[in-house]
Coordinates of C-alpha atoms and ligand atoms in Angstrom, one line a residue:
X12 CA 102.6 -67.1 26.6
X13 CA 101.0 -70.3 27.8
X14 CA 100.5 -71.1 31.5
X15 CA 99.4 -74.3 33.4
X16 CA 97.5 -72.1 35.8
X17 CA 96.5 -68.5 36.2
X18 CA 95.2 -66.9 39.4
X19 CA 93.2 -63.7 39.1
X20 CA 93.5 -61.7 42.3
X21 CA 96.5 -61.5 44.6
X22 CA 94.9 -61.5 48.1
X23 CA 95.7 -64.2 50.7
X24 CA 93.7 -66.7 48.6
X25 CA 95.3 -65.8 45.3
X26 CA 99.0 -65.4 46.2
X27 CA 99.0 -68.5 48.5
X28 CA 97.4 -70.5 45.7
X29 CA 100.1 -69.2 43.3
X30 CA 102.9 -70.3 45.6
X31 CA 101.5 -73.8 46.1
X32 CA 100.9 -74.2 42.3
X33 CA 104.5 -73.2 41.7
X34 CA 105.7 -75.6 44.4
X35 CA 103.8 -78.4 42.6
X36 CA 105.7 -77.6 39.4
X37 CA 103.0 -75.7 37.5
X38 CA 103.9 -72.7 35.3
X39 CA 101.9 -70.1 37.1
X40 CA 100.7 -66.5 36.4
X41 CA 99.2 -64.1 39.0
X42 CA 97.0 -61.2 37.8
X43 CA 96.4 -58.2 40.0
X44 CA 94.6 -55.0 39.0
X45 CA 96.3 -52.9 41.7
X46 CA 99.9 -51.9 41.8
X47 CA 100.6 -53.7 45.1
X48 CA 100.0 -57.4 45.8
X49 CA 98.3 -58.8 48.8
X50 CA 94.6 -57.9 48.2
X51 CA 92.3 -56.6 50.8
X52 CA 94.0 -58.3 53.7
X53 CA 97.4 -56.8 53.3
X54 CA 96.5 -53.4 51.9
X55 CA 93.2 -52.4 53.5
X56 CA 92.2 -55.2 55.9
X57 CA 93.9 -57.5 58.4
X58 CA 97.4 -56.0 58.5
X59 CA 96.7 -52.2 58.5
X60 CA 93.8 -52.7 61.0
X61 CA 96.1 -54.7 63.3
X62 CA 98.8 -52.0 63.0
X63 CA 96.3 -49.4 64.2
X64 CA 94.9 -51.6 66.8
X65 CA 98.4 -52.1 68.3
X66 CA 99.3 -48.4 68.1
X67 CA 96.0 -47.4 69.8
X68 CA 96.4 -50.1 72.4
X69 CA 99.8 -48.6 73.3
X70 CA 98.3 -45.2 73.7
X71 CA 95.4 -46.5 75.7
X72 CA 97.6 -48.3 78.1
X73 CA 99.9 -45.3 78.5
X74 CA 96.9 -43.1 79.1
X75 CA 94.9 -45.4 81.4
X76 CA 97.0 -48.1 82.8
X77 CA 100.7 -47.2 83.1
X78 CA 100.2 -45.2 86.3
X79 CA 98.9 -48.3 88.1
X80 CA 102.1 -50.1 86.9
X81 CA 104.1 -47.3 88.5
X82 CA 105.1 -45.7 85.2
X83 CA 104.8 -41.9 84.8
X84 CA 104.5 -40.1 81.5
X85 CA 104.1 -36.4 80.9
X86 CA 102.8 -34.8 77.7
X87 CA 101.1 -37.9 76.3
X88 CA 99.4 -37.2 73.0
X89 CA 98.2 -38.7 69.7
X90 CA 100.1 -37.9 66.5
X91 CA 97.6 -39.3 64.0
X92 CA 99.6 -38.7 60.8
X93 CA 102.6 -40.5 62.3
X94 CA 100.3 -43.4 63.4
X95 CA 99.0 -43.7 59.8
X96 CA 102.5 -43.4 58.4
X97 CA 103.7 -46.3 60.6
X98 CA 100.7 -48.3 59.5
X99 CA 101.5 -47.5 55.8
X100 CA 105.1 -48.6 56.2
X101 CA 104.0 -51.9 57.8
X102 CA 101.7 -52.4 54.8
X103 CA 104.4 -51.6 52.2
X104 CA 106.9 -53.9 53.8
X105 CA 104.4 -56.7 53.9
X106 CA 103.3 -56.2 50.3
X107 CA 106.9 -56.0 49.2
X108 CA 107.3 -59.4 50.9
X109 CA 104.8 -60.9 48.5
X110 CA 106.7 -59.5 45.5
X111 CA 109.7 -61.3 46.8
X112 CA 107.8 -64.5 47.3
X113 CA 106.5 -64.3 43.7
X114 CA 110.0 -63.9 42.3
X115 CA 111.4 -66.7 44.6
X116 CA 108.7 -69.1 43.3
X117 CA 109.1 -67.9 39.6
X118 CA 105.5 -66.8 39.3
X119 CA 104.8 -64.3 36.5
X120 CA 102.9 -61.3 37.9
X121 CA 100.7 -59.4 35.4
X122 CA 99.4 -56.1 36.7
X123 CA 96.0 -55.1 35.2
X124 CA 92.3 -56.1 35.2
X125 CA 92.1 -59.8 34.4
X126 CA 89.1 -61.1 32.5
X127 CA 88.0 -64.3 30.6
X128 CA 88.0 -64.1 26.9
X129 CA 87.1 -67.7 26.8
X130 CA 87.7 -70.6 29.2
X131 CA 91.4 -70.9 28.3
X132 CA 92.2 -67.3 27.3
X133 CA 92.9 -64.5 29.9
X134 CA 93.0 -60.9 28.9
X135 CA 94.9 -58.4 31.1
X136 CA 94.2 -54.7 30.6
X137 CA 96.7 -52.5 32.4
X138 CA 96.2 -48.9 33.5
X139 CA 98.0 -47.6 30.4
X140 CA 95.3 -49.2 28.3
X141 CA 97.6 -51.9 27.1
X142 CA 96.2 -55.4 26.6
X143 CA 98.1 -58.6 27.1
X144 CA 96.4 -61.9 26.2
X145 CA 97.6 -65.4 27.1
X146 CA 96.3 -68.9 27.4
X147 CA 96.0 -70.9 30.6
X148 CA 95.0 -74.5 31.0
X149 CA 93.4 -73.8 34.4
X150 CA 92.3 -70.6 36.2
X151 CA 91.5 -69.7 39.8
X152 CA 89.2 -66.8 40.5
X153 CA 90.4 -65.1 43.7
X154 CA 88.9 -61.6 43.2
X155 CA 87.8 -61.2 46.8
X156 CA 85.2 -58.7 48.1
X157 CA 84.4 -55.0 48.6
X158 CA 82.6 -53.3 51.4
X159 CA 78.8 -53.8 51.3
X160 CA 76.5 -50.8 51.5
X161 CA 72.8 -50.1 52.2
X162 CA 71.0 -48.9 49.0
X163 CA 70.0 -45.5 50.5
X164 CA 73.5 -44.6 51.8
X165 CA 75.7 -42.4 49.7
X166 CA 79.3 -43.2 50.6
X167 CA 81.2 -40.0 50.0
X168 CA 84.4 -41.6 51.4
X169 CA 85.2 -38.4 53.3
X170 CA 82.7 -38.3 56.1
X171 CA 80.5 -41.3 55.2
X172 CA 83.1 -43.9 54.9
X173 CA 84.0 -47.6 54.9
X174 CA 86.8 -49.5 56.7
X175 CA 89.1 -48.5 53.9
X176 CA 88.9 -44.8 54.6
X177 CA 88.7 -45.4 58.4
X178 CA 92.3 -46.8 58.1
X179 CA 93.5 -43.5 56.8
X180 CA 91.9 -40.8 59.0
X181 CA 94.3 -37.9 59.6
X182 CA 92.6 -36.8 62.8
X183 CA 90.8 -38.6 65.6
X184 CA 87.0 -38.2 65.1
X185 CA 85.0 -36.3 67.7
X186 CA 82.1 -38.8 67.3
X187 CA 82.4 -41.8 65.0
X188 CA 79.0 -43.5 64.3
X189 CA 79.4 -47.1 63.2
X190 CA 76.7 -48.9 61.4
X191 CA 77.2 -52.6 62.1
X192 CA 78.4 -54.4 65.3
X193 CA 80.4 -57.1 63.5
X194 CA 84.2 -57.7 63.6
X195 CA 85.3 -54.8 61.3
X196 CA 83.1 -52.2 63.0
X197 CA 84.2 -53.3 66.5
X198 CA 87.9 -53.4 65.7
X199 CA 88.0 -50.0 64.1
X200 CA 85.6 -48.6 66.7
X201 CA 88.1 -49.8 69.4
X202 CA 90.9 -48.0 67.6
X203 CA 89.2 -44.7 67.7
X204 CA 87.6 -45.1 71.1
X205 CA 91.0 -45.8 72.6
X206 CA 92.3 -42.7 70.9
X207 CA 89.6 -40.6 72.6
X208 CA 86.8 -40.5 70.1
X209 CA 83.2 -40.9 71.1
X210 CA 82.1 -44.1 69.4
X211 CA 78.5 -45.2 68.8
X212 CA 77.7 -48.6 67.3
X213 CA 74.3 -49.1 65.8
X214 CA 73.4 -52.8 65.2
X215 CA 70.3 -54.3 63.7
X216 CA 70.5 -57.5 65.7
X217 CA 70.0 -57.9 69.5
X218 CA 73.7 -58.7 70.1
X219 CA 77.1 -57.8 68.7
X220 CA 79.4 -60.2 66.7
X221 CA 76.2 -62.1 66.0
X222 CA 77.8 -65.1 64.3
X223 CA 79.8 -66.0 67.4
X224 CA 78.8 -67.7 70.6
X225 CA 76.4 -65.4 72.4
X226 CA 78.4 -65.3 75.6
X227 CA 81.3 -63.8 73.7
X228 CA 79.1 -61.0 72.3
X229 CA 77.7 -60.2 75.7
X230 CA 81.1 -60.2 77.4
X231 CA 82.7 -58.1 74.7
X232 CA 80.0 -55.5 74.8
X233 CA 80.6 -55.2 78.5
X234 CA 84.3 -54.7 78.0
X235 CA 84.0 -52.2 75.1
X236 CA 81.5 -50.2 77.1
X237 CA 84.3 -49.7 79.7
X238 CA 86.4 -47.9 77.1
X239 CA 83.4 -45.7 76.2
X240 CA 81.8 -47.4 73.2
X241 CA 78.0 -46.9 73.2
X242 CA 75.8 -49.6 71.7
X243 CA 72.4 -49.2 70.1
X244 CA 71.2 -52.7 69.5
X245 CA 68.0 -53.6 67.6
X246 CA 68.2 -50.3 65.8
X247 CA 67.5 -50.2 62.1
X248 CA 69.3 -47.5 60.2
X249 CA 66.9 -45.6 57.9
X250 CA 69.0 -42.8 56.6
X251 CA 72.4 -41.1 56.5
X252 CA 73.0 -37.5 55.5
X253 CA 75.9 -35.1 55.5
X254 CA 76.1 -31.4 55.8
X255 CA 79.6 -29.9 55.7
X256 CA 81.5 -31.7 58.4
X257 CA 78.5 -33.2 60.2
X258 CA 76.9 -36.5 59.6
X259 CA 73.4 -37.4 60.7
X260 CA 72.3 -41.0 61.0
X261 CA 68.6 -41.8 61.6
X262 CA 67.5 -45.2 62.9
X263 CA 64.3 -46.9 64.2
X264 CA 64.6 -48.4 67.6
X265 CA 62.9 -51.6 68.6
X266 CA 59.7 -49.7 69.6
X267 CA 59.6 -48.2 66.1
X268 CA 60.6 -44.7 67.3
X269 CA 63.0 -42.6 65.3
X270 CA 66.4 -41.9 66.9
X271 CA 68.9 -39.4 65.5
X272 CA 72.7 -39.6 65.9
X273 CA 74.9 -36.6 65.1
X274 CA 78.6 -37.2 64.5
X275 CA 81.5 -36.0 62.3
X276 CA 82.1 -39.4 60.7
X277 CA 79.9 -42.4 59.9
X278 CA 81.5 -45.7 59.0
X279 CA 79.4 -48.3 57.2
X280 CA 80.5 -51.7 58.4
X281 CA 77.6 -54.0 57.5
X282 CA 79.7 -56.7 55.9
X283 CA 81.4 -57.3 52.5
X284 CA 80.2 -58.4 49.1
X285 CA 81.8 -60.7 46.6
X286 CA 83.6 -58.9 43.8
X287 CA 83.4 -60.1 40.2
X288 CA 83.1 -56.8 38.2
X289 CA 84.9 -56.8 34.9
X290 CA 85.9 -60.5 35.1
X291 CA 83.9 -61.4 32.0
X292 CA 82.1 -64.3 33.7
X293 CA 79.4 -64.1 31.1
X294 CA 82.0 -65.1 28.4
X295 CA 82.5 -68.4 30.1
X296 CA 79.0 -69.0 31.3
X297 CA 79.9 -68.9 35.1
X298 CA 77.0 -67.9 37.3
X299 CA 76.8 -66.2 40.6
X300 CA 74.3 -66.7 43.4
X301 CA 71.8 -64.1 44.8
X302 CA 74.6 -62.5 46.9
X303 CA 76.8 -62.2 43.9
X304 CA 79.2 -65.1 44.9
X305 CA 80.7 -67.4 42.3
X306 CA 79.0 -70.8 42.5
X307 CA 81.3 -73.7 43.1
X308 CA 81.1 -77.5 43.8
X309 CA 82.8 -79.4 46.7
X310 CA 86.1 -79.2 44.8
X311 CA 85.7 -75.4 44.5
X312 CA 85.2 -75.9 40.7
X313 CA 82.9 -73.6 38.8
X314 CA 80.5 -74.8 36.1
X315 CA 83.7 -74.8 33.9
X316 CA 85.8 -77.7 35.2
X317 CA 89.1 -75.9 34.5
X318 CA 88.0 -72.8 36.4
X319 CA 88.0 -72.7 40.2
X320 CA 87.1 -70.0 42.7
X321 CA 88.3 -69.4 46.3
X322 CA 88.2 -67.0 49.2
X323 CA 85.8 -64.1 49.7
X324 CA 84.3 -64.4 46.2
X325 CA 82.7 -67.7 47.1
X326 CA 80.4 -68.8 50.0
X327 CA 81.7 -69.2 53.5
X328 CA 83.5 -67.1 56.1
X329 CA 85.2 -64.0 54.7
X330 CA 88.5 -64.7 56.4
X331 CA 92.1 -64.5 55.1
X332 CA 93.0 -67.9 56.4
X333 CA 89.9 -69.5 54.9
X334 CA 91.0 -68.1 51.6
X335 CA 94.5 -69.4 52.1
X336 CA 93.3 -73.0 52.9
X337 CA 91.2 -72.9 49.7
X338 CA 94.1 -71.6 47.7
X339 CA 96.2 -74.6 48.8
X340 CA 93.3 -77.0 48.3
X341 CA 92.7 -76.0 44.7
X342 CA 96.4 -76.1 43.8
X343 CA 96.7 -79.6 45.2
X344 CA 93.4 -80.7 43.6
X345 CA 94.6 -79.3 40.3
X346 CA 97.8 -81.3 40.7
X347 CA 95.8 -84.5 41.1
X348 CA 96.1 -84.8 44.9
X349 CA 93.2 -85.4 47.3
X350 CA 93.3 -82.5 49.8
X351 CA 90.7 -81.7 52.4
X352 CA 89.4 -78.7 54.3
X353 CA 87.5 -79.0 57.6
X354 CA 85.4 -75.8 57.4
X355 CA 84.1 -76.3 60.9
X356 CA 87.6 -75.9 62.3
X357 CA 88.4 -72.5 60.7
X358 CA 88.8 -70.2 63.7
X359 CA 87.3 -66.7 63.9
X360 CA 89.0 -63.9 65.7
X361 CA 88.1 -60.4 66.8
X362 CA 91.2 -58.3 67.6
X363 CA 89.6 -56.0 70.2
X364 CA 91.0 -56.0 73.7
X365 CA 90.1 -58.4 75.2
X366 CA 90.4 -60.4 72.0
X367 CA 87.7 -62.9 71.1
X368 CA 88.5 -66.2 69.3
X369 CA 86.3 -69.1 68.5
X370 CA 86.4 -72.5 66.8
X371 CA 83.8 -75.2 66.2
X372 CA 80.2 -75.0 67.2
X373 CA 78.6 -72.3 69.3
X374 CA 76.3 -73.2 72.1
X375 CA 73.3 -71.9 70.0
X376 CA 74.3 -74.2 67.1
X377 CA 74.5 -77.2 69.4
X378 CA 71.1 -76.5 70.8
X379 CA 69.7 -76.1 67.3
X380 CA 71.3 -79.4 66.2
X381 CA 69.9 -81.1 69.3
X382 CA 73.4 -82.3 70.3
X383 CA 73.7 -83.3 74.0
X384 CA 76.6 -81.2 75.3
X385 CA 78.3 -80.1 78.5
X386 CA 80.2 -76.8 79.1
X387 CA 83.2 -75.8 81.1
X388 CA 84.3 -72.3 81.7
X389 CA 87.1 -70.6 83.4
X390 CA 87.4 -66.8 84.1
X391 CA 90.8 -65.1 83.5
X392 CA 90.4 -63.2 86.8
X393 CA 91.2 -66.5 88.5
X394 CA 94.5 -66.9 86.6
X395 CA 97.8 -65.8 88.1
X396 CA 99.3 -64.8 84.7
X397 CA 96.3 -62.6 83.9
X398 CA 96.4 -61.0 87.3
X399 CA 100.1 -60.2 86.9
X400 CA 99.4 -58.2 83.8
X401 CA 96.0 -57.0 85.1
X402 CA 94.3 -58.4 82.0
X403 CA 91.6 -60.1 84.0
X404 CA 88.5 -59.7 81.7
X405 CA 87.0 -62.6 79.9
X406 CA 86.8 -66.4 80.1
X407 CA 87.5 -69.6 78.2
X408 CA 84.3 -71.6 77.5
X409 CA 84.5 -75.1 76.1
X410 CA 81.7 -77.2 74.8
X411 CA 82.1 -81.0 74.7
X412 CA 79.9 -83.9 73.7
X413 CA 78.0 -85.1 76.8
X414 CA 78.6 -88.8 76.1
X415 CA 82.0 -88.9 74.5
X416 CA 83.6 -85.8 75.9
X417 CA 84.9 -84.8 72.4
X418 CA 85.5 -81.1 72.1
X419 CA 82.8 -79.5 69.9
X420 CA 83.5 -75.8 70.3
X421 CA 86.0 -73.5 72.1
X422 CA 85.2 -69.8 72.7
X423 CA 87.7 -67.5 74.3
X424 CA 87.4 -63.9 75.2
X425 CA 90.4 -62.6 77.0
X426 CA 94.1 -61.6 76.6
X427 CA 95.8 -63.2 73.6
X428 CA 92.8 -65.2 72.7
X429 CA 93.8 -64.9 69.0
X430 CA 96.9 -67.0 69.7
X431 CA 95.4 -69.3 72.3
X432 CA 92.7 -70.6 69.9
X433 CA 95.4 -72.5 68.0
X434 CA 95.6 -75.1 70.8
X435 CA 91.8 -75.7 70.4
X436 CA 92.1 -76.0 66.6
X437 CA 94.9 -78.7 67.0
X438 CA 93.0 -80.5 69.7
X439 CA 89.7 -80.6 67.6
X440 CA 91.5 -81.5 64.4
X441 CA 92.7 -84.6 66.3
X442 CA 89.3 -85.1 67.8
X443 CA 90.6 -84.7 71.4
X444 CA 88.3 -84.9 74.4
X445 CA 88.1 -82.1 77.0
X446 CA 89.9 -84.5 79.4
X447 CA 92.8 -84.9 76.9
X448 CA 93.5 -81.2 77.2
X449 CA 92.9 -81.2 80.9
X450 CA 95.5 -83.9 81.4
X451 CA 98.2 -82.1 79.4
X452 CA 100.8 -79.9 81.2
X453 CA 100.4 -76.2 80.4
X454 CA 103.3 -74.0 81.4
X455 CA 102.8 -71.8 84.5
X456 CA 102.1 -69.0 84.6
X457 CA 100.5 -68.6 81.1
X458 CA 97.2 -67.6 79.7
X459 CA 96.8 -71.1 78.2
X460 CA 96.2 -72.5 81.7
X461 CA 92.7 -71.0 81.4
X462 CA 92.1 -73.5 78.5
X463 CA 93.3 -76.4 80.7
X464 CA 91.1 -75.2 83.6
X465 CA 88.0 -74.8 81.3
X466 CA 88.6 -78.3 80.0
X467 CA 88.9 -79.6 83.6
X468 CA 85.6 -77.8 84.4
X469 CA 84.0 -79.6 81.5
X470 CA 85.4 -82.9 82.8
X471 CA 83.3 -83.6 85.8
X472 CA 83.6 -80.1 87.1
X473 CA 87.2 -80.6 88.1
X474 CA 88.6 -77.1 87.7
X475 CA 91.4 -76.5 90.2
X476 CA 91.5 -72.7 90.7
X477 CA 87.9 -71.7 91.0
Ligands
LIG29 C1 89.3 -53.9 57.8 C2 89.4 -55.4 57.6 C3 90.0 -56.2 58.5 C4 90.1 -57.5 58.3 N1 90.8 -58.3 59.3 C5 90.9 -59.6 59.1 C6 91.6 -60.4 60.0 O1 92.1 -59.9 61.0 N2 91.7 -61.7 59.8 C7 91.1 -62.3 58.7 O2 91.2 -63.5 58.5 N3 90.4 -61.6 57.8 C8 90.3 -60.2 57.9 N4 89.7 -59.5 57.0 C9 89.1 -60.2 55.8 C10 90.2 -60.5 54.8 O3 90.8 -59.3 54.4 C11 89.6 -61.2 53.6 O4 88.8 -62.3 54.0 C12 90.7 -61.7 52.6 O5 91.4 -60.6 52.2 C13 90.0 -62.4 51.4 O6 91.0 -62.8 50.6 P1 90.8 -63.1 49.1 O7 92.1 -63.6 48.6 O8 89.6 -63.9 48.9 O9 90.5 -61.7 48.4 P2 91.1 -60.2 48.6 O10 92.0 -60.1 49.6 O11 89.9 -59.3 48.6 O12 91.9 -60.0 47.2 C14 91.3 -60.0 46.0 C15 92.2 -59.3 45.0 O13 91.8 -59.5 43.7 C16 92.0 -58.3 42.9 N5 91.1 -58.3 41.8 C17 89.7 -58.2 41.8 N6 89.2 -58.3 40.6 C18 90.3 -58.4 39.7 C19 90.4 -58.6 38.3 N7 89.4 -58.7 37.5 N8 91.7 -58.6 37.8 C20 92.8 -58.5 38.6 N9 92.7 -58.4 40.0 C21 91.5 -58.4 40.5 C22 91.7 -57.2 43.9 O14 92.3 -56.0 43.5 C23 92.4 -57.8 45.2 O15 93.7 -57.4 45.3 C24 89.6 -58.1 57.2 C25 88.9 -57.3 56.2 C26 88.9 -56.0 56.4 C27 88.2 -55.1 55.4

């Protein structure tokens, strides 16, 4: 068999690249070592975590908020196995959808571990030990990432777990200790806090979601505290041990004193690491950087010009939609087109409640760059739509160039921020000014009016409803 292009790894980077290559007329193969397609995102990442976030949010609302809405419920309870079963069926329907898309686009799917024999020969070893070898003019490495760990922590995957196991717990923990206050830790921490677990988040830095605008981290911490999440910032974890069903985490606080946390589960959520095991990179002379990521040039080409790499396995934000953009980029570049990705306009979202969503520069980055900027903010509590649903926490914060008024960053914490950020991405892609958005009609009553008001606030302090 001879292919124009082969993609190793079927996550959002890989399967999207495969579809775009097929659309552009290339004979395309996709190699995946697991039995289901979709990678981390569909199987143990974005989709299952959002399924559990939704279920737990329903429970939380029924438990804490329905009464105020005038809705009475008796005998409310959590059926964890059913919640996990529903999540599993969402995952299997979604991964089956990728099988359908591969067939529709006439992409050959090879299940097994893919590796390079040489720069044009791909070997696939399946779980029955059978080897299939074929040639490919070009290849895209899209092998993604795995949870990172600290060298002294032994992950037993029962009580000392990663996000993968946290998506499959059959009972609500009594006390879940989370190492890491980033997106994954806070999303899964929210799930279990809403379901009644005591949740403690231990974070090394002095704020949570440290890569986002600092205001967002502060506001989110305040909101999550209200649902019972406890935060231990500037704490350095020094040890994790397990005895029977109990886990002990030791940490050093900012004064250097040892603190001990006792729980029944500890989730390590300190980030993810690029994954290239078994790929045979050494057979093609492709190197990785200090963090194990495949090195690429501005066209996402490795040191072999017919081999590309995309998604979590290379530098940049570890996000499904970033991987997808790169998949499309490489397919189009390989077809001789001149695609472009604006990395500054890849939004980041945290699916807690309130949600957090950001695009462009943070205030801290603008200060560091020495850019003269102005800010405009609008709180959801001043918005009719938010008051109608009683989702009044959070704000929209916009950052615009002081001289030109061009939008430089938009940071939202509040209801439906994940969907609202799309308006900011479009505006910034077209290099809109804050006043451009402020002058556009936004339907009333909607959450998006907060975006218009924040832009009005940035435009000569003209907000109408504060
Ligand atoms: C709990 C959790 C929640 C997340 N939520 C979000 C979210 O809401 N939004 C978001 O944007 N991102 C989210 N992410 C991150 C997102 O899942 C990743 O950024 C995304 O999956 C990366 O896509 P990828 O295609 O680069 O790699 P992956 O999705 O990791 O896919 C790589 C695939 O390659 C396969 N593979 C590896 N080596 C080989 C080999 N040698 N041969 C054959 N196959 C191989 C793997 O089995 C895997 O299927 C989340 C992650 C986690 C863990």
